[in-house]
Amino acid sequence: MSELAVSIKDLKFRYRGEKKLALDGISLDISKGEFLVIMGASEAGKSTLAACFNGLIPHYTRGAIKGDVIVQGTNTADSSVPELAENVGIVFQDFEAQLFSTNVELEVAFGPENFAVPREEIGRRIEENLKYVGLEEYRNRAPFTLSGGQKQKLAIASVLAMKPTILVMDEPTTDLDPISKQGIFDITNQLRKRDDITLIAVEHETEEALNADRIALIKDGKLVQVGRIEEILKEVELLEELGVMPLGIPKFFKSMGYPDLPLTPDEGIKTFHKTGWNISEEKYTQLLDKEKLVAQHDDQPIFQCRGLEHTYPNGVKALTGIDLDIYKGEIVAIVGQNGSGKTTLAKHLNALLLPTKGDVLVDGLHTKEQGVFKIGQKVGFVFQNPDHQIFSELVYDEIAFGPRLRGVPEEEVDKRVKEALEAVGLTGFEKEDPFSLTKSGRQRVAVASVLAVQPDVLILDEPTTGLDYKEQRSMMDMVRRLNDQGSTIIFVTHHMWVVAEYAQKVFVIKDGQILLNGTTREVFAQEEILKASYLRPPHFVHFSNQLGKTFLSPDEMISCIERK
Amino acid sequence: MNIDFYLDIDTVIHRLDGRTKILLFLFSFLALVLFEDPLYILPIALLILLQNALARAWVNIWRIRILLLILTVSSVIMWNLFASGETHLFWFVDLESLQYSLARTMLILLMIISGMNLLSTTRNEELVLAMIKLGLPYRVGFAISTSLRMVPTISSSIYIISQAQRSRGLDLESGSILERIKKYIPLLIPVFISTIRGTNVFGMALESKGFGAREDRTFYLKMEMAKRDFVTLAFSGAVVIFCLYINFLDYGNIAGLTKF
């Protein structure tokens, strides 16, 4: 066995004021130069574990701790966080909160400055690390003017400048679009090849864990399994049970009863050819015909954008020449890179923003004339972060807020709150404090509070960000149910598999314009154009594209397979 | 949304050392409080406005014009209540108290402009480093810079939160004052909570970067007083001494003014 970087022995931790153990007897050895990914459901203890590596637990976040965390021979209990910082760097998910400076260079300098590194040496490290993450050109910019992906790269550079031997990353890419994610993973991959640094990452996206050496699966603060990625990622059922998204390709072959499971698209194609299975042309055509039926409309569109343009007061042109129609009863996804204008577009649909040129019509009425109060009655908008709207002490009052503002009588309010809670699966939570719920619970409260106004259309901005796989599924299943009951749904997202499995139509936005639109299948078939807007379909869709047909989920493909 | 006041341009004032600019700010204050008579304040006002023009910082003054207007109107009226004179004009206003009000108003406006000159031309880090070099402990300096840094973060979350609540039907523009105050609760609580959550990560990130690991610390930012700093300080120092001298000779006061 090679030299150990970290050794955790029977670690238990309970947050102050909580009854449940957040970590419950974890023992784990990590060798030098290794890349370990920690996965598991929300609240499983992943971030808690990540905070143990550099002593944030128990020194910063207090609670009852038992067991040992030995980092490079030092017990974290015996030294402070700043002392450990020289050895262990950590990058957080929230890229705003971890940057302190008004200038990129000074941000990188901050860590070494604290360790009294000589000035010339700091200059050298700034040079080296900005180059490493590809931010040399931005050295004099203010960090808050950078994009999300660039901020996260800067956070990594600023940690690397302290020359840590262990780098911990707590969901570094959760809030990033696919291409920015890729940028971070490229850096991770470069780092992985260096044997002087041990990488530990908490990660949600299974496709990205493929680069790691080992995966540790965590549930309820316990280590369920740890092993090489090839072994763990084949355990499709175990992953699903733990709230971790299994890869589409092994899932497909597993459901088909094939014994030797491939992981990547390339492996998948090789294996597929070996099986001798066939995709039925007839069934595939049936699939397409069914879709055509859904896509036909003879009614008037509920949303019409005509030559929509939006220029922000600071002169930045966010949208140009947008023409789009959205019909009643559709589920539409709006996708694009961070800063492409997709949220700006969505905000035009409920009059939160008004066009600076062109028109937006809702049900044939101009948003400019109606305003957000009136349009808001028809079009509900669920913001990305539920904490940006929740303020009541009781779930009931939070959901009743919208209807009450609109002068709905109390009896009717009561009825609507009950219905909304039922729709989001929170019946019985009326008297709970919304702030005590998990992120996914708070997200549901936010959706319910919009539903209670009984809008015809629901717009959701990043409804699945920050949720684990199980929660993402149940959130989107709920959205689909609402659609079945007649609501028109529009959602903005970075999660391509969510688009693949839930959207009927997709608008791809790039630089404030619609680059591509059509049914989800049509859009995902055009991988080259998607690439140009920095998006890529999930592995599984890519795999089926290589086989000449576009399938959006393993189940769809299974229904079209003919065995010889 | 960006409400950082620093202007990233290159001007004579930008190139001055942070310490010089802080001292200029203090000198302005010292010179301004000496006089009761607006006529004596006028030359100092011109110097401060000259500094503003050289720094091309008028944009920032323009940004807060409404605040300044409100301050001007209320201040010109209010100070009359705290002073009286011998030449009665109307209501509670005497010629002397009016002059005094004008002087106080100029003091307030000029201090804001002078402060804006400092913030428009000095980076957060330079400001803090300058304060430390002038004798402030590092941790205090860092605390100041952190609170400055929080301003844009909080203002952008206020913007998002007000959009979220407006789309739920909250109308902040109608109703009596009491009703309107009540309407701000759905804004304030989320702002408060999300700020607290952000601060927690901020604290963790800070310690994880070795904040306070050692007694000594390097400052990457270089700060050196150049010839232009000494010239500026010599000139402004001379102005202040001259003002002190005039004041010592009892000029610049308003005859017949009684302050309460």
Short mmCIF file of N, CA, C and O in Angstrom, two decimals, chain A residues 54 56 60 81-82 85-86 90 92 96-103 105-107 109-111 113-117 119 122-123 126 140 144 158-159 162 347 350 352-353 372-373 376 381 383 387-391 398 401-402 405-406 435 442 449, chain B residues 2 4 8 123-125 138 142 145 149 152-153 157 159-171 185-187 189-191 193-194 197-214 216-222:
data_model
loop_
_atom_site.label_atom_id
_atom_site.label_comp_id
_atom_site.label_asym_id
_atom_site.label_seq_id
_atom_site.Cartn_x
_atom_site.Cartn_y
_atom_site.Cartn_z
N ASN A 54 -9.93 19.52 6.77
CA ASN A 54 -9.05 20.64 7.15
C ASN A 54 -9.41 21.21 8.51
O ASN A 54 -9.11 22.35 8.82
N LEU A 56 -12.22 22.20 9.77
CA LEU A 56 -13.37 23.10 9.95
C LEU A 56 -14.33 22.45 10.96
O LEU A 56 -14.94 23.13 11.78
N TYR A 60 -14.28 25.01 13.56
CA TYR A 60 -15.13 26.13 13.15
C TYR A 60 -16.60 25.82 13.43
O TYR A 60 -17.30 26.58 14.07
N VAL A 81 -7.58 25.47 12.10
CA VAL A 81 -7.88 25.50 10.67
C VAL A 81 -6.81 26.27 9.89
O VAL A 81 -6.29 25.78 8.89
N PRO A 82 -6.46 27.49 10.32
CA PRO A 82 -5.43 28.21 9.57
C PRO A 82 -4.11 27.46 9.49
O PRO A 82 -3.42 27.50 8.47
N ALA A 85 -4.41 24.80 6.95
CA ALA A 85 -4.65 25.33 5.61
C ALA A 85 -3.42 25.23 4.71
O ALA A 85 -3.55 25.17 3.49
N GLU A 86 -2.24 25.20 5.31
CA GLU A 86 -1.04 25.10 4.50
C GLU A 86 -0.97 23.76 3.78
O GLU A 86 -0.37 23.62 2.73
N ILE A 90 -9.37 23.92 0.44
CA ILE A 90 -10.75 23.53 0.20
C ILE A 90 -11.44 24.55 -0.71
O ILE A 90 -11.25 25.75 -0.58
N PHE A 92 -15.26 25.66 -2.12
CA PHE A 92 -16.66 25.46 -1.78
C PHE A 92 -17.56 25.60 -2.99
O PHE A 92 -17.17 26.12 -4.03
N GLU A 96 -19.43 32.78 -4.69
CA GLU A 96 -19.43 34.19 -4.30
C GLU A 96 -18.73 34.36 -2.95
O GLU A 96 -17.92 35.25 -2.76
N ALA A 97 -19.12 33.48 -2.01
CA ALA A 97 -18.73 33.69 -0.62
C ALA A 97 -17.27 33.39 -0.34
O ALA A 97 -16.77 33.73 0.70
N GLN A 98 -16.56 32.73 -1.28
CA GLN A 98 -15.19 32.37 -0.96
C GLN A 98 -14.15 33.28 -1.60
O GLN A 98 -12.97 33.01 -1.54
N LEU A 99 -14.61 34.35 -2.24
CA LEU A 99 -13.66 35.30 -2.80
C LEU A 99 -13.71 36.60 -1.99
O LEU A 99 -14.78 37.10 -1.70
N PHE A 100 -12.55 37.11 -1.63
CA PHE A 100 -12.53 38.27 -0.72
C PHE A 100 -12.05 39.55 -1.36
O PHE A 100 -12.23 40.63 -0.82
N SER A 101 -11.34 39.45 -2.49
CA SER A 101 -10.59 40.61 -2.96
C SER A 101 -11.31 41.34 -4.08
O SER A 101 -12.29 40.86 -4.62
N THR A 102 -10.78 42.50 -4.46
CA THR A 102 -11.38 43.26 -5.53
C THR A 102 -10.60 43.09 -6.81
O THR A 102 -10.86 43.75 -7.80
N ASN A 103 -9.63 42.17 -6.78
CA ASN A 103 -8.75 42.04 -7.93
C ASN A 103 -8.26 40.59 -7.97
O ASN A 103 -7.96 40.00 -6.94
N GLU A 105 -5.51 39.07 -9.06
CA GLU A 105 -4.17 38.78 -8.54
C GLU A 105 -4.14 38.77 -7.01
O GLU A 105 -3.55 37.89 -6.40
N LEU A 106 -4.81 39.75 -6.43
CA LEU A 106 -4.78 39.85 -4.97
C LEU A 106 -5.54 38.68 -4.33
O LEU A 106 -5.21 38.25 -3.23
N GLU A 107 -6.52 38.18 -5.05
CA GLU A 107 -7.26 37.03 -4.54
C GLU A 107 -6.31 35.83 -4.41
O GLU A 107 -6.32 35.13 -3.40
N ALA A 109 -3.14 36.02 -4.13
CA ALA A 109 -2.09 36.35 -3.17
C ALA A 109 -2.54 36.15 -1.72
O ALA A 109 -1.72 35.93 -0.84
N PHE A 110 -3.85 36.19 -1.49
CA PHE A 110 -4.36 36.24 -0.12
C PHE A 110 -3.87 35.08 0.76
O PHE A 110 -3.41 35.31 1.88
N GLY A 111 -3.93 33.85 0.25
CA GLY A 111 -3.49 32.70 1.04
C GLY A 111 -2.02 32.78 1.40
O GLY A 111 -1.66 32.80 2.58
N GLU A 113 -0.06 35.27 1.44
CA GLU A 113 0.18 36.44 2.30
C GLU A 113 0.02 36.06 3.77
O GLU A 113 0.80 36.46 4.62
N ASN A 114 -1.03 35.27 4.04
CA ASN A 114 -1.29 34.88 5.42
C ASN A 114 -0.18 34.02 6.00
O ASN A 114 -0.04 33.93 7.21
N PHE A 115 0.57 33.33 5.12
CA PHE A 115 1.66 32.50 5.61
C PHE A 115 3.00 33.20 5.48
O PHE A 115 4.05 32.57 5.50
N ALA A 116 2.94 34.51 5.30
CA ALA A 116 4.14 35.34 5.24
C ALA A 116 5.14 34.85 4.20
O ALA A 116 6.35 34.90 4.40
N VAL A 117 4.63 34.37 3.07
CA VAL A 117 5.49 33.98 1.95
C VAL A 117 6.11 35.27 1.40
O VAL A 117 5.42 36.28 1.27
N ARG A 119 7.38 38.31 -0.88
CA ARG A 119 6.65 38.97 -1.94
C ARG A 119 6.96 38.42 -3.34
O ARG A 119 6.05 38.19 -4.13
N ILE A 122 5.33 35.13 -3.90
CA ILE A 122 3.89 35.26 -4.14
C ILE A 122 3.65 35.64 -5.60
O ILE A 122 2.78 35.07 -6.27
N GLY A 123 4.46 36.57 -6.12
CA GLY A 123 4.33 36.98 -7.51
C GLY A 123 4.48 35.78 -8.45
O GLY A 123 3.71 35.61 -9.39
N ILE A 126 1.36 33.57 -8.22
CA ILE A 126 0.21 34.16 -8.93
C ILE A 126 0.33 33.81 -10.41
O ILE A 126 -0.60 33.30 -11.04
N ASN A 140 -6.22 41.58 -13.80
CA ASN A 140 -6.57 42.86 -13.17
C ASN A 140 -8.07 43.08 -13.02
O ASN A 140 -8.51 44.15 -12.63
N PHE A 144 -15.82 39.85 -8.91
CA PHE A 144 -17.27 39.77 -9.07
C PHE A 144 -17.74 40.05 -10.49
O PHE A 144 -18.90 39.85 -10.82
N SER A 158 -6.56 30.18 -6.20
CA SER A 158 -6.17 30.84 -4.96
C SER A 158 -5.85 29.81 -3.88
O SER A 158 -5.06 30.07 -2.98
N VAL A 159 -6.46 28.63 -3.97
CA VAL A 159 -6.14 27.58 -3.01
C VAL A 159 -4.83 26.91 -3.39
O VAL A 159 -3.97 26.65 -2.54
N MET A 162 -1.42 28.18 -2.23
CA MET A 162 -0.88 27.87 -0.90
C MET A 162 -0.09 26.56 -0.93
O MET A 162 0.38 26.10 0.10
N LYS A 347 -37.74 35.75 -17.49
CA LYS A 347 -38.34 36.84 -16.71
C LYS A 347 -39.21 37.75 -17.56
O LYS A 347 -40.06 38.47 -17.03
N ASN A 350 -43.15 36.58 -17.59
CA ASN A 350 -44.15 37.00 -16.60
C ASN A 350 -44.03 38.49 -16.25
O ASN A 350 -44.44 38.92 -15.19
N LEU A 352 -41.69 40.35 -15.34
CA LEU A 352 -40.73 40.86 -14.35
C LEU A 352 -39.77 41.81 -15.05
O LEU A 352 -39.31 42.79 -14.49
N LEU A 353 -39.46 41.48 -16.30
CA LEU A 353 -38.68 42.38 -17.13
C LEU A 353 -39.54 42.71 -18.35
O LEU A 353 -40.31 41.87 -18.81
N VAL A 372 -46.44 43.24 -14.03
CA VAL A 372 -46.17 41.97 -13.35
C VAL A 372 -47.29 41.53 -12.42
O VAL A 372 -47.54 40.34 -12.24
N PHE A 373 -48.02 42.46 -11.84
CA PHE A 373 -49.08 42.07 -10.91
C PHE A 373 -50.17 41.29 -11.62
O PHE A 373 -50.61 40.24 -11.16
N GLY A 376 -48.62 38.07 -13.34
CA GLY A 376 -48.25 37.14 -12.29
C GLY A 376 -49.40 36.23 -11.87
O GLY A 376 -49.20 35.13 -11.35
N PHE A 381 -43.84 32.28 -11.25
CA PHE A 381 -42.40 32.16 -11.46
C PHE A 381 -41.76 31.63 -10.18
O PHE A 381 -41.87 32.26 -9.13
N PHE A 383 -38.39 31.03 -8.36
CA PHE A 383 -36.98 31.40 -8.45
C PHE A 383 -36.08 30.25 -8.07
O PHE A 383 -36.48 29.31 -7.39
N ASP A 387 -34.61 30.26 -0.80
CA ASP A 387 -34.32 31.17 0.32
C ASP A 387 -34.47 32.63 -0.07
O ASP A 387 -34.43 33.50 0.78
N HIS A 388 -34.63 32.88 -1.37
CA HIS A 388 -34.85 34.25 -1.80
C HIS A 388 -36.31 34.65 -1.71
O HIS A 388 -36.66 35.76 -2.07
N GLN A 389 -37.19 33.77 -1.29
CA GLN A 389 -38.57 34.19 -1.16
C GLN A 389 -39.25 33.77 0.14
O GLN A 389 -40.25 34.35 0.51
N ILE A 390 -38.70 32.76 0.81
CA ILE A 390 -39.37 32.29 2.02
C ILE A 390 -39.14 33.25 3.17
O ILE A 390 -38.01 33.67 3.42
N PHE A 391 -40.21 33.65 3.87
CA PHE A 391 -40.03 34.56 5.01
C PHE A 391 -40.97 34.25 6.16
O PHE A 391 -40.81 34.78 7.24
N GLU A 398 -46.71 30.95 4.37
CA GLU A 398 -45.87 31.18 3.21
C GLU A 398 -46.67 30.93 1.93
O GLU A 398 -46.62 31.72 0.98
N PHE A 401 -49.50 33.47 1.24
CA PHE A 401 -49.06 34.85 0.98
C PHE A 401 -49.58 35.39 -0.36
O PHE A 401 -50.20 36.46 -0.41
N GLY A 402 -49.36 34.64 -1.43
CA GLY A 402 -49.76 35.09 -2.77
C GLY A 402 -51.27 35.30 -2.88
O GLY A 402 -51.73 36.40 -3.23
N LEU A 405 -52.48 38.30 -0.90
CA LEU A 405 -52.15 39.58 -1.54
C LEU A 405 -53.14 39.92 -2.63
O LEU A 405 -53.39 41.07 -2.93
N ARG A 406 -53.69 38.87 -3.24
CA ARG A 406 -54.61 39.11 -4.33
C ARG A 406 -56.06 39.14 -3.86
O ARG A 406 -56.99 39.04 -4.65
N PHE A 435 -38.07 27.13 7.35
CA PHE A 435 -36.61 27.17 7.40
C PHE A 435 -36.00 25.89 7.95
O PHE A 435 -34.82 25.64 7.78
N ARG A 442 -37.75 23.07 0.97
CA ARG A 442 -37.98 24.51 0.80
C ARG A 442 -38.33 24.83 -0.65
O ARG A 442 -39.15 25.68 -0.94
N SER A 449 -46.14 27.77 -3.11
CA SER A 449 -46.59 29.14 -2.86
C SER A 449 -46.94 29.83 -4.18
O SER A 449 -47.75 30.73 -4.22
N ASN B 2 -24.23 46.67 -9.64
CA ASN B 2 -22.92 46.97 -9.08
C ASN B 2 -22.96 48.32 -8.38
O ASN B 2 -23.22 49.34 -8.99
N ASP B 4 -20.27 49.20 -6.37
CA ASP B 4 -18.92 49.44 -5.91
C ASP B 4 -18.53 50.81 -6.48
O ASP B 4 -18.75 51.09 -7.65
N ASP B 8 -12.27 52.10 -12.18
CA ASP B 8 -11.02 51.52 -12.66
C ASP B 8 -10.46 52.31 -13.84
O ASP B 8 -10.49 51.88 -14.98
N ARG B 123 -8.66 51.36 -4.38
CA ARG B 123 -9.18 50.01 -4.24
C ARG B 123 -9.35 49.69 -2.77
O ARG B 123 -8.60 50.16 -1.93
N ASN B 124 -10.32 48.82 -2.55
CA ASN B 124 -10.55 48.31 -1.22
C ASN B 124 -9.26 47.91 -0.49
O ASN B 124 -9.00 48.35 0.63
N GLU B 125 -8.45 47.10 -1.16
CA GLU B 125 -7.21 46.60 -0.53
C GLU B 125 -6.24 47.73 -0.23
O GLU B 125 -5.58 47.74 0.80
N TYR B 138 -4.30 44.97 11.65
CA TYR B 138 -4.71 44.29 10.42
C TYR B 138 -6.14 43.77 10.49
O TYR B 138 -6.91 43.92 9.55
N PHE B 142 -9.15 44.57 8.01
CA PHE B 142 -9.81 43.53 7.22
C PHE B 142 -11.32 43.57 7.44
O PHE B 142 -12.10 43.38 6.50
N SER B 145 -12.75 46.24 5.33
CA SER B 145 -12.79 45.92 3.91
C SER B 145 -13.87 44.88 3.63
O SER B 145 -14.52 44.91 2.60
N ARG B 149 -17.04 45.07 1.12
CA ARG B 149 -17.23 44.05 0.10
C ARG B 149 -18.65 43.47 0.14
O ARG B 149 -19.19 43.04 -0.88
N PRO B 152 -22.08 45.18 -2.33
CA PRO B 152 -22.64 44.73 -3.61
C PRO B 152 -23.36 43.38 -3.51
O PRO B 152 -24.37 43.17 -4.17
N THR B 153 -22.84 42.47 -2.67
CA THR B 153 -23.48 41.16 -2.53
C THR B 153 -24.89 41.32 -1.99
O THR B 153 -25.85 40.75 -2.52
N SER B 157 -28.66 40.64 -3.78
CA SER B 157 -29.69 39.73 -3.29
C SER B 157 -30.99 40.48 -3.01
O SER B 157 -32.07 39.92 -3.22
N TYR B 159 -32.12 42.81 -4.86
CA TYR B 159 -32.72 42.92 -6.18
C TYR B 159 -33.47 41.64 -6.57
O TYR B 159 -34.63 41.69 -6.97
N ILE B 160 -32.81 40.50 -6.39
CA ILE B 160 -33.45 39.23 -6.75
C ILE B 160 -34.67 38.97 -5.88
O ILE B 160 -35.74 38.59 -6.37
N ILE B 161 -34.52 39.22 -4.58
CA ILE B 161 -35.62 38.94 -3.66
C ILE B 161 -36.83 39.83 -3.97
O ILE B 161 -37.96 39.36 -3.95
N SER B 162 -36.57 41.09 -4.31
CA SER B 162 -37.73 41.94 -4.58
C SER B 162 -38.43 41.49 -5.86
O SER B 162 -39.65 41.52 -5.95
N GLN B 163 -37.66 40.98 -6.82
CA GLN B 163 -38.29 40.42 -8.02
C GLN B 163 -39.14 39.20 -7.67
O GLN B 163 -40.26 39.05 -8.14
N ALA B 164 -38.57 38.33 -6.82
CA ALA B 164 -39.29 37.11 -6.44
C ALA B 164 -40.61 37.46 -5.77
O ALA B 164 -41.66 36.90 -6.10
N GLN B 165 -40.59 38.41 -4.84
CA GLN B 165 -41.82 38.74 -4.13
C GLN B 165 -42.79 39.52 -5.02
O GLN B 165 -43.99 39.37 -4.89
N ARG B 166 -42.25 40.35 -5.91
CA ARG B 166 -43.15 41.06 -6.81
C ARG B 166 -43.89 40.10 -7.72
O ARG B 166 -45.06 40.27 -8.00
N SER B 167 -43.19 39.04 -8.17
CA SER B 167 -43.87 38.12 -9.06
C SER B 167 -44.90 37.29 -8.30
O SER B 167 -45.75 36.66 -8.89
N ARG B 168 -44.85 37.31 -6.97
CA ARG B 168 -45.89 36.64 -6.19
C ARG B 168 -47.05 37.59 -5.91
O ARG B 168 -48.01 37.20 -5.27
N GLY B 169 -46.90 38.83 -6.33
CA GLY B 169 -48.02 39.75 -6.18
C GLY B 169 -47.78 40.86 -5.18
O GLY B 169 -48.67 41.64 -4.88
N LEU B 170 -46.56 40.96 -4.63
CA LEU B 170 -46.28 42.01 -3.67
C LEU B 170 -46.14 43.35 -4.41
O LEU B 170 -45.42 43.45 -5.38
N ASP B 171 -46.87 44.35 -3.92
CA ASP B 171 -46.83 45.66 -4.56
C ASP B 171 -46.31 46.65 -3.54
O ASP B 171 -46.99 47.00 -2.59
N ILE B 185 -41.34 43.42 5.11
CA ILE B 185 -40.95 42.21 5.85
C ILE B 185 -40.61 41.04 4.92
O ILE B 185 -39.57 40.40 5.09
N PRO B 186 -41.45 40.77 3.89
CA PRO B 186 -41.10 39.68 2.97
C PRO B 186 -39.80 39.91 2.22
O PRO B 186 -39.26 38.99 1.64
N LEU B 187 -39.30 41.13 2.21
CA LEU B 187 -38.01 41.37 1.58
C LEU B 187 -36.88 41.20 2.58
O LEU B 187 -35.86 40.58 2.32
N ILE B 189 -36.60 39.63 5.58
CA ILE B 189 -36.25 38.34 6.17
C ILE B 189 -35.39 37.48 5.22
O ILE B 189 -34.33 37.02 5.63
N PRO B 190 -35.82 37.31 3.95
CA PRO B 190 -34.93 36.54 3.07
C PRO B 190 -33.55 37.19 2.90
O PRO B 190 -32.54 36.48 2.83
N VAL B 191 -33.48 38.51 2.84
CA VAL B 191 -32.17 39.17 2.71
C VAL B 191 -31.29 38.82 3.90
O VAL B 191 -30.15 38.41 3.76
N ILE B 193 -31.60 36.26 6.03
CA ILE B 193 -31.25 34.84 6.10
C ILE B 193 -30.19 34.48 5.08
O ILE B 193 -29.20 33.81 5.40
N SER B 194 -30.35 34.97 3.83
CA SER B 194 -29.36 34.56 2.83
C SER B 194 -28.01 35.21 3.12
O SER B 194 -26.98 34.62 2.84
N ARG B 197 -26.41 33.01 5.79
CA ARG B 197 -25.89 31.77 5.21
C ARG B 197 -24.60 32.05 4.47
O ARG B 197 -23.64 31.28 4.56
N GLY B 198 -24.56 33.15 3.71
CA GLY B 198 -23.36 33.50 2.96
C GLY B 198 -22.18 33.78 3.88
O GLY B 198 -21.07 33.35 3.61
N THR B 199 -22.46 34.45 4.99
CA THR B 199 -21.37 34.80 5.91
C THR B 199 -20.74 33.56 6.52
O THR B 199 -19.55 33.54 6.80
N ASN B 200 -21.56 32.53 6.72
CA ASN B 200 -21.03 31.31 7.31
C ASN B 200 -19.98 30.69 6.39
O ASN B 200 -18.88 30.36 6.83
N VAL B 201 -20.29 30.57 5.10
CA VAL B 201 -19.32 30.04 4.14
C VAL B 201 -18.11 30.98 4.08
O VAL B 201 -16.97 30.53 4.05
N PHE B 202 -18.38 32.28 4.10
CA PHE B 202 -17.31 33.27 4.06
C PHE B 202 -16.31 33.02 5.19
O PHE B 202 -15.10 32.97 4.98
N GLY B 203 -16.83 32.82 6.39
CA GLY B 203 -15.97 32.57 7.54
C GLY B 203 -15.15 31.30 7.37
O GLY B 203 -13.95 31.27 7.68
N MET B 204 -15.80 30.26 6.86
CA MET B 204 -15.08 29.01 6.65
C MET B 204 -13.98 29.18 5.62
O MET B 204 -12.86 28.72 5.80
N ALA B 205 -14.33 29.86 4.51
CA ALA B 205 -13.36 30.05 3.44
C ALA B 205 -12.16 30.86 3.94
O ALA B 205 -11.02 30.59 3.61
N LEU B 206 -12.47 31.84 4.79
CA LEU B 206 -11.44 32.71 5.34
C LEU B 206 -10.42 31.92 6.17
O LEU B 206 -9.21 32.01 5.96
N GLU B 207 -10.92 31.11 7.08
CA GLU B 207 -10.02 30.31 7.90
C GLU B 207 -9.27 29.29 7.06
O GLU B 207 -8.10 29.00 7.30
N SER B 208 -9.96 28.75 6.05
CA SER B 208 -9.33 27.73 5.20
C SER B 208 -8.21 28.31 4.35
O SER B 208 -7.43 27.58 3.78
N LYS B 209 -8.19 29.64 4.23
CA LYS B 209 -7.08 30.24 3.48
C LYS B 209 -5.99 30.71 4.42
O LYS B 209 -5.12 31.49 4.04
N GLY B 210 -6.06 30.27 5.66
CA GLY B 210 -4.98 30.55 6.59
C GLY B 210 -5.04 31.92 7.23
O GLY B 210 -4.03 32.42 7.71
N PHE B 211 -6.23 32.53 7.25
CA PHE B 211 -6.36 33.86 7.86
C PHE B 211 -5.96 33.81 9.33
O PHE B 211 -6.51 33.03 10.10
N GLY B 212 -4.99 34.61 9.70
CA GLY B 212 -4.54 34.65 11.09
C GLY B 212 -3.67 33.47 11.49
O GLY B 212 -3.54 33.16 12.66
N ALA B 213 -3.08 32.78 10.50
CA ALA B 213 -2.25 31.62 10.83
C ALA B 213 -0.98 32.05 11.55
O ALA B 213 -0.46 31.35 12.39
N ARG B 214 -0.45 33.19 11.17
CA ARG B 214 0.81 33.65 11.76
C ARG B 214 0.67 35.06 12.29
O ARG B 214 -0.24 35.79 11.92
N ASP B 216 3.04 37.41 11.69
CA ASP B 216 3.45 38.29 10.61
C ASP B 216 2.74 37.89 9.33
O ASP B 216 2.22 36.80 9.19
N ARG B 217 2.73 38.81 8.40
CA ARG B 217 1.98 38.60 7.18
C ARG B 217 2.64 39.40 6.08
O ARG B 217 3.16 40.49 6.32
N THR B 218 2.66 38.86 4.86
CA THR B 218 3.20 39.62 3.74
C THR B 218 2.08 40.47 3.14
O THR B 218 0.93 40.05 3.18
N PHE B 219 2.42 41.62 2.61
CA PHE B 219 1.44 42.35 1.82
C PHE B 219 1.94 42.38 0.39
O PHE B 219 3.00 42.93 0.12
N TYR B 220 1.18 41.73 -0.50
CA TYR B 220 1.64 41.65 -1.88
C TYR B 220 1.55 43.02 -2.55
O TYR B 220 2.38 43.39 -3.35
N LEU B 221 0.52 43.74 -2.16
CA LEU B 221 0.33 45.07 -2.73
C LEU B 221 1.48 45.96 -2.26
O LEU B 221 1.75 46.05 -1.08
N LYS B 222 2.12 46.63 -3.22
CA LYS B 222 3.23 47.48 -2.82
C LYS B 222 2.72 48.89 -2.63
O LYS B 222 1.89 49.37 -3.39
#
